[in-house]
Amino acid sequence: ANKEYVEQADLEEARDKVRWGRARKSRVIDEKEKEITAWHEAGHALVQHHSEDADPLHKVSIIPRGEMGGATFSLPEKDRYLYTRRYCKATLQVILGGRVAEELFSGDISSGAASDIAHATALARRMVLDWGMSDKLGFVRYSADDHRPMFADLGGKEYSDRTAEVIDAEVRALIDEAYHATRTQLETHRQELQRLAAALLKYETLSADDVRRICEGETLDKPTVNELLEREHAKAAPADAPSAPTTKPLAEPG
């Protein structure tokens, strides 16, 4: 990047690249797909911003990285050794925020929620099978593997078919509860969500502080993606070359 020293942004990019893959900034993205991604990630970010029990929001981006079209990053304040029921329910709402935002505001739903669906299902099943967080099933452990890592696939069972039906119903109840709570929250904060989606289309990446300011109705004062590209183009162009044409900004969602 032609820098003389390493900055915090470089360390963050290195971490994100190792964990989620290289940022594919040159990938050509259909405008409709980009808009759906903006609504999706804005939904995650808004729910996480307003949640007191989930991990704090760190940043949100619609820049493709690895297999992801965008991502919302949390920043745990401490190492977590216990998962409370309130934390798990708040996390379910954050996970569902993307799909619910797509459904309510983009006019469509997409396959981009596939990993969210898998994550939410795995978490709800751990709550029911391992952690005794179902009132109907009580203080009983229904999974067999004592050494399975967090959110791993669940295979095999040591309970009756009737109990399996109750387990399935309880898992579905947890996800349905989170879905309705998330839907209510996004509808309540509709204008904030619209501003977040528009800002993501404009800037592509927002920090937690950017999200806070947007939700409080403030205006961001920083260069857009197109302005940054034009600056880099101007630096690389010869001094006597004509200036680069102004790029038309991306349309914001209504």
CSV table of C-alpha atoms in Angstrom, one decimal:
chain,number,residue,atom,x,y,z
A,1,ALA,CA,0.0,0.0,0.0
A,2,ASN,CA,3.1,2.3,-0.2
A,3,LYS,CA,2.9,3.1,3.5
A,4,GLU,CA,5.9,3.9,5.7
A,5,TYR,CA,4.6,2.1,8.7
A,6,VAL,CA,1.9,-0.4,9.7
A,7,GLU,CA,-1.4,1.0,11.0
A,8,GLN,CA,-4.3,-0.5,12.9
A,9,ALA,CA,-6.3,-0.8,9.7
A,10,ASP,CA,-3.5,-3.1,8.3
A,11,LEU,CA,-3.6,-5.3,11.3
A,12,GLU,CA,-7.4,-5.6,11.0
A,13,GLU,CA,-7.2,-6.4,7.3
A,14,ALA,CA,-4.6,-9.1,8.1
A,15,ARG,CA,-6.8,-10.7,10.8
A,16,ASP,CA,-9.9,-10.6,8.5
A,17,LYS,CA,-7.9,-12.1,5.6
A,18,VAL,CA,-6.7,-15.0,7.7
A,19,ARG,CA,-10.1,-15.7,9.3
A,20,TRP,CA,-12.5,-15.0,6.4
A,21,GLY,CA,-10.4,-14.8,3.3
A,22,ARG,CA,-9.0,-12.2,0.9
A,23,ALA,CA,-11.2,-9.2,0.2
A,24,ARG,CA,-12.4,-9.4,-3.4
A,25,LYS,CA,-12.7,-5.7,-4.1
A,26,SER,CA,-12.4,-6.2,-7.8
A,27,ARG,CA,-15.3,-8.6,-8.1
A,28,VAL,CA,-18.1,-7.2,-10.3
A,29,ILE,CA,-21.3,-7.4,-8.3
A,30,ASP,CA,-24.8,-7.0,-9.7
A,31,GLU,CA,-26.5,-3.9,-8.3
A,32,LYS,CA,-29.5,-5.8,-7.0
A,33,GLU,CA,-27.3,-8.4,-5.3
A,34,LYS,CA,-25.3,-5.6,-3.7
A,35,GLU,CA,-28.5,-3.9,-2.5
A,36,ILE,CA,-29.8,-7.2,-0.9
A,37,THR,CA,-26.4,-7.6,0.8
A,38,ALA,CA,-26.6,-4.1,2.2
A,39,TRP,CA,-30.0,-4.7,3.7
A,40,HIS,CA,-28.8,-8.1,5.0
A,41,GLU,CA,-25.7,-6.8,6.8
A,42,ALA,CA,-27.6,-3.6,7.9
A,43,GLY,CA,-30.1,-6.0,9.6
A,44,HIS,CA,-27.3,-7.8,11.5
A,45,ALA,CA,-25.6,-4.6,12.5
A,46,LEU,CA,-28.7,-2.8,13.7
A,47,VAL,CA,-29.9,-5.7,15.9
A,48,GLN,CA,-26.4,-6.1,17.3
A,49,HIS,CA,-26.1,-2.4,18.0
A,50,HIS,CA,-29.3,-2.3,20.0
A,51,SER,CA,-28.7,-5.6,21.9
A,52,GLU,CA,-27.5,-5.4,25.5
A,53,ASP,CA,-26.8,-9.1,25.8
A,54,ALA,CA,-25.0,-10.0,22.6
A,55,ASP,CA,-21.4,-9.4,21.9
A,56,PRO,CA,-20.7,-5.7,20.9
A,57,LEU,CA,-20.6,-4.8,17.2
A,58,HIS,CA,-17.1,-4.1,15.8
A,59,LYS,CA,-17.8,-3.3,12.1
A,60,VAL,CA,-20.0,-4.2,9.2
A,61,SER,CA,-19.0,-4.5,5.5
A,62,ILE,CA,-20.5,-5.5,2.1
A,63,ILE,CA,-17.1,-6.1,0.6
A,64,PRO,CA,-17.0,-9.7,-0.6
A,65,ARG,CA,-14.5,-11.8,1.4
A,66,GLY,CA,-13.9,-15.5,0.8
A,67,GLU,CA,-17.3,-17.1,0.1
A,68,MET,CA,-19.1,-14.3,1.9
A,69,GLY,CA,-20.8,-11.4,0.1
A,70,GLY,CA,-20.5,-9.3,3.2
A,71,ALA,CA,-20.0,-9.7,7.0
A,72,THR,CA,-20.9,-8.2,10.3
A,73,PHE,CA,-18.1,-8.5,12.9
A,74,SER,CA,-18.5,-8.7,16.6
A,75,LEU,CA,-15.8,-7.9,19.2
A,76,PRO,CA,-16.2,-9.9,22.4
A,77,GLU,CA,-15.2,-7.8,25.4
A,78,LYS,CA,-13.7,-10.8,27.2
A,79,ASP,CA,-13.1,-14.6,26.8
A,80,ARG,CA,-16.4,-16.2,27.3
A,81,TYR,CA,-16.6,-19.5,29.2
A,82,LEU,CA,-20.3,-19.5,30.0
A,83,TYR,CA,-23.2,-19.0,27.6
A,84,THR,CA,-26.3,-17.6,29.4
A,85,ARG,CA,-29.8,-18.1,28.0
A,86,ARG,CA,-30.2,-14.3,27.6
A,87,TYR,CA,-26.9,-14.2,25.6
A,88,CYS,CA,-28.0,-17.1,23.4
A,89,LYS,CA,-31.4,-15.6,22.7
A,90,ALA,CA,-29.8,-12.2,21.9
A,91,THR,CA,-27.3,-13.9,19.6
A,92,LEU,CA,-30.1,-15.7,17.8
A,93,GLN,CA,-31.7,-12.4,17.1
A,94,VAL,CA,-28.5,-11.0,15.7
A,95,ILE,CA,-28.1,-14.1,13.5
A,96,LEU,CA,-31.6,-13.7,12.2
A,97,GLY,CA,-31.3,-9.9,11.6
A,98,GLY,CA,-29.9,-10.4,8.1
A,99,ARG,CA,-32.7,-12.6,6.7
A,100,VAL,CA,-35.5,-10.7,8.4
A,101,ALA,CA,-34.1,-7.4,6.9
A,102,GLU,CA,-34.0,-8.9,3.5
A,103,GLU,CA,-37.6,-10.2,3.8
A,104,LEU,CA,-39.0,-6.9,5.1
A,105,PHE,CA,-37.1,-4.3,3.0
A,106,SER,CA,-35.3,-5.8,-0.1
A,107,GLY,CA,-38.4,-7.3,-1.6
A,108,ASP,CA,-36.8,-10.7,-1.8
A,109,ILE,CA,-34.8,-13.3,0.2
A,110,SER,CA,-31.6,-14.9,-0.8
A,111,SER,CA,-29.2,-17.8,-0.3
A,112,GLY,CA,-26.9,-15.4,1.6
A,113,ALA,CA,-28.6,-16.5,4.8
A,114,ALA,CA,-27.5,-20.1,4.5
A,115,SER,CA,-24.7,-19.9,7.0
A,116,ASP,CA,-27.0,-17.9,9.4
A,117,ILE,CA,-29.6,-20.6,9.2
A,118,ALA,CA,-27.0,-23.3,10.0
A,119,HIS,CA,-25.6,-21.2,12.9
A,120,ALA,CA,-29.0,-20.4,14.4
A,121,THR,CA,-30.1,-24.0,14.2
A,122,ALA,CA,-26.9,-25.3,15.8
A,123,LEU,CA,-27.1,-22.8,18.6
A,124,ALA,CA,-30.8,-23.5,19.4
A,125,ARG,CA,-30.1,-27.3,19.4
A,126,ARG,CA,-27.2,-26.8,21.8
A,127,MET,CA,-29.5,-24.8,24.1
A,128,VAL,CA,-32.0,-27.6,24.1
A,129,LEU,CA,-29.9,-30.7,24.0
A,130,ASP,CA,-26.8,-29.7,26.0
A,131,TRP,CA,-27.5,-26.7,28.2
A,132,GLY,CA,-31.0,-27.5,29.7
A,133,MET,CA,-32.4,-24.2,28.4
A,134,SER,CA,-35.8,-25.7,27.5
A,135,ASP,CA,-38.5,-25.5,30.2
A,136,LYS,CA,-40.4,-28.5,28.7
A,137,LEU,CA,-37.4,-30.8,28.6
A,138,GLY,CA,-35.8,-29.6,31.8
A,139,PHE,CA,-32.4,-30.3,33.4
A,140,VAL,CA,-31.6,-33.3,31.1
A,141,ARG,CA,-28.8,-33.8,28.6
A,142,TYR,CA,-30.0,-35.4,25.4
A,143,SER,CA,-26.8,-35.4,23.3
A,144,ALA,CA,-24.2,-38.2,23.7
A,145,ASP,CA,-20.8,-36.7,22.7
A,146,ASP,CA,-19.1,-35.0,25.7
A,147,HIS,CA,-16.2,-33.7,23.5
A,148,ARG,CA,-18.1,-32.1,20.6
A,149,PRO,CA,-17.0,-28.5,20.0
A,150,MET,CA,-19.3,-25.5,20.1
A,151,PHE,CA,-21.8,-25.4,17.2
A,152,ALA,CA,-20.7,-28.8,15.9
A,153,ASP,CA,-23.1,-31.1,14.0
A,154,LEU,CA,-25.2,-33.2,16.2
A,155,GLY,CA,-25.3,-36.9,15.2
A,156,GLY,CA,-27.0,-39.8,16.8
A,157,LYS,CA,-29.5,-39.8,19.7
A,158,GLU,CA,-30.2,-41.5,23.0
A,159,TYR,CA,-33.9,-40.7,23.5
A,160,SER,CA,-37.3,-41.8,22.2
A,161,ASP,CA,-39.0,-40.6,19.0
A,162,ARG,CA,-41.6,-38.8,21.2
A,163,THR,CA,-38.8,-36.9,22.9
A,164,ALA,CA,-37.3,-36.2,19.5
A,165,GLU,CA,-40.5,-34.5,18.5
A,166,VAL,CA,-40.5,-32.3,21.6
A,167,ILE,CA,-36.8,-31.4,20.9
A,168,ASP,CA,-37.6,-30.4,17.4
A,169,ALA,CA,-40.6,-28.3,18.6
A,170,GLU,CA,-38.5,-26.6,21.2
A,171,VAL,CA,-35.7,-25.8,18.8
A,172,ARG,CA,-38.3,-24.4,16.4
A,173,ALA,CA,-39.9,-22.4,19.2
A,174,LEU,CA,-36.6,-20.7,20.1
A,175,ILE,CA,-35.9,-19.7,16.5
A,176,ASP,CA,-39.5,-18.5,16.0
A,177,GLU,CA,-39.3,-16.4,19.2
A,178,ALA,CA,-36.1,-14.9,18.0
A,179,TYR,CA,-37.6,-14.3,14.5
A,180,HIS,CA,-40.6,-12.4,15.8
A,181,ALA,CA,-38.5,-10.3,18.3
A,182,THR,CA,-36.1,-9.4,15.4
A,183,ARG,CA,-38.9,-8.5,13.1
A,184,THR,CA,-40.5,-6.2,15.7
A,185,GLN,CA,-37.1,-4.5,16.4
A,186,LEU,CA,-36.4,-3.9,12.7
A,187,GLU,CA,-39.8,-2.6,12.0
A,188,THR,CA,-39.5,-0.3,15.1
A,189,HIS,CA,-36.1,1.0,13.8
A,190,ARG,CA,-37.1,1.1,10.2
A,191,GLN,CA,-35.5,4.5,9.4
A,192,GLU,CA,-32.3,3.6,11.1
A,193,LEU,CA,-32.1,0.4,9.0
A,194,GLN,CA,-32.7,2.4,5.8
A,195,ARG,CA,-29.9,4.8,6.7
A,196,LEU,CA,-27.5,2.0,7.5
A,197,ALA,CA,-28.3,0.2,4.2
A,198,ALA,CA,-27.8,3.4,2.3
A,199,ALA,CA,-24.5,4.1,4.1
A,200,LEU,CA,-23.2,0.6,3.3
A,201,LEU,CA,-23.9,1.1,-0.4
A,202,LYS,CA,-22.1,4.4,-0.2
A,203,TYR,CA,-19.1,3.6,2.0
A,204,GLU,CA,-19.1,-0.3,1.9
A,205,THR,CA,-17.6,-0.6,5.4
A,206,LEU,CA,-18.8,1.0,8.6
A,207,SER,CA,-17.2,0.9,12.1
A,208,ALA,CA,-19.3,0.5,15.2
A,209,ASP,CA,-19.0,4.2,15.9
A,210,ASP,CA,-20.2,4.9,12.3
A,211,VAL,CA,-23.3,2.7,13.0
A,212,ARG,CA,-23.9,4.5,16.3
A,213,ARG,CA,-23.8,7.9,14.7
A,214,ILE,CA,-26.1,6.8,11.8
A,215,CYS,CA,-28.6,5.4,14.2
A,216,GLU,CA,-28.6,8.6,16.2
A,217,GLY,CA,-29.3,10.6,13.0
A,218,GLU,CA,-25.8,12.1,12.5
A,219,THR,CA,-24.2,12.5,9.1
A,220,LEU,CA,-20.9,10.8,8.4
A,221,ASP,CA,-18.0,13.0,7.3
A,222,LYS,CA,-15.6,10.8,5.5
A,223,PRO,CA,-14.7,10.0,1.8
A,224,THR,CA,-16.9,7.6,-0.1
A,225,VAL,CA,-15.5,4.6,-1.9
A,226,ASN,CA,-15.7,6.4,-5.3
A,227,GLU,CA,-13.8,9.4,-3.9
A,228,LEU,CA,-11.0,7.1,-2.5
A,229,LEU,CA,-10.7,5.4,-5.9
A,230,GLU,CA,-10.5,8.7,-7.7
A,231,ARG,CA,-7.7,9.9,-5.3
A,232,GLU,CA,-5.7,6.8,-5.9
A,233,HIS,CA,-6.2,7.2,-9.7
A,234,ALA,CA,-5.1,10.8,-9.4
A,235,LYS,CA,-1.9,9.8,-7.6
A,236,ALA,CA,-1.1,7.2,-10.3
A,237,ALA,CA,-1.9,9.5,-13.3
A,238,PRO,CA,0.9,11.7,-14.8
A,239,ALA,CA,0.8,15.3,-13.8
A,240,ASP,CA,-0.2,16.5,-17.3
A,241,ALA,CA,-2.9,13.9,-17.8
A,242,PRO,CA,-6.6,14.9,-17.8
A,243,SER,CA,-8.4,14.5,-14.5
A,244,ALA,CA,-10.5,11.4,-14.0
A,245,PRO,CA,-14.2,11.7,-14.6
A,246,THR,CA,-16.4,11.8,-11.6
A,247,THR,CA,-18.0,8.5,-10.9
A,248,LYS,CA,-21.7,8.4,-10.5
A,249,PRO,CA,-22.5,7.4,-6.9
A,250,LEU,CA,-24.5,4.2,-6.2
A,251,ALA,CA,-28.2,4.6,-5.8
A,252,GLU,CA,-29.5,4.4,-2.3
A,253,PRO,CA,-32.4,2.2,-1.4
A,254,GLY,CA,-35.8,3.9,-1.0
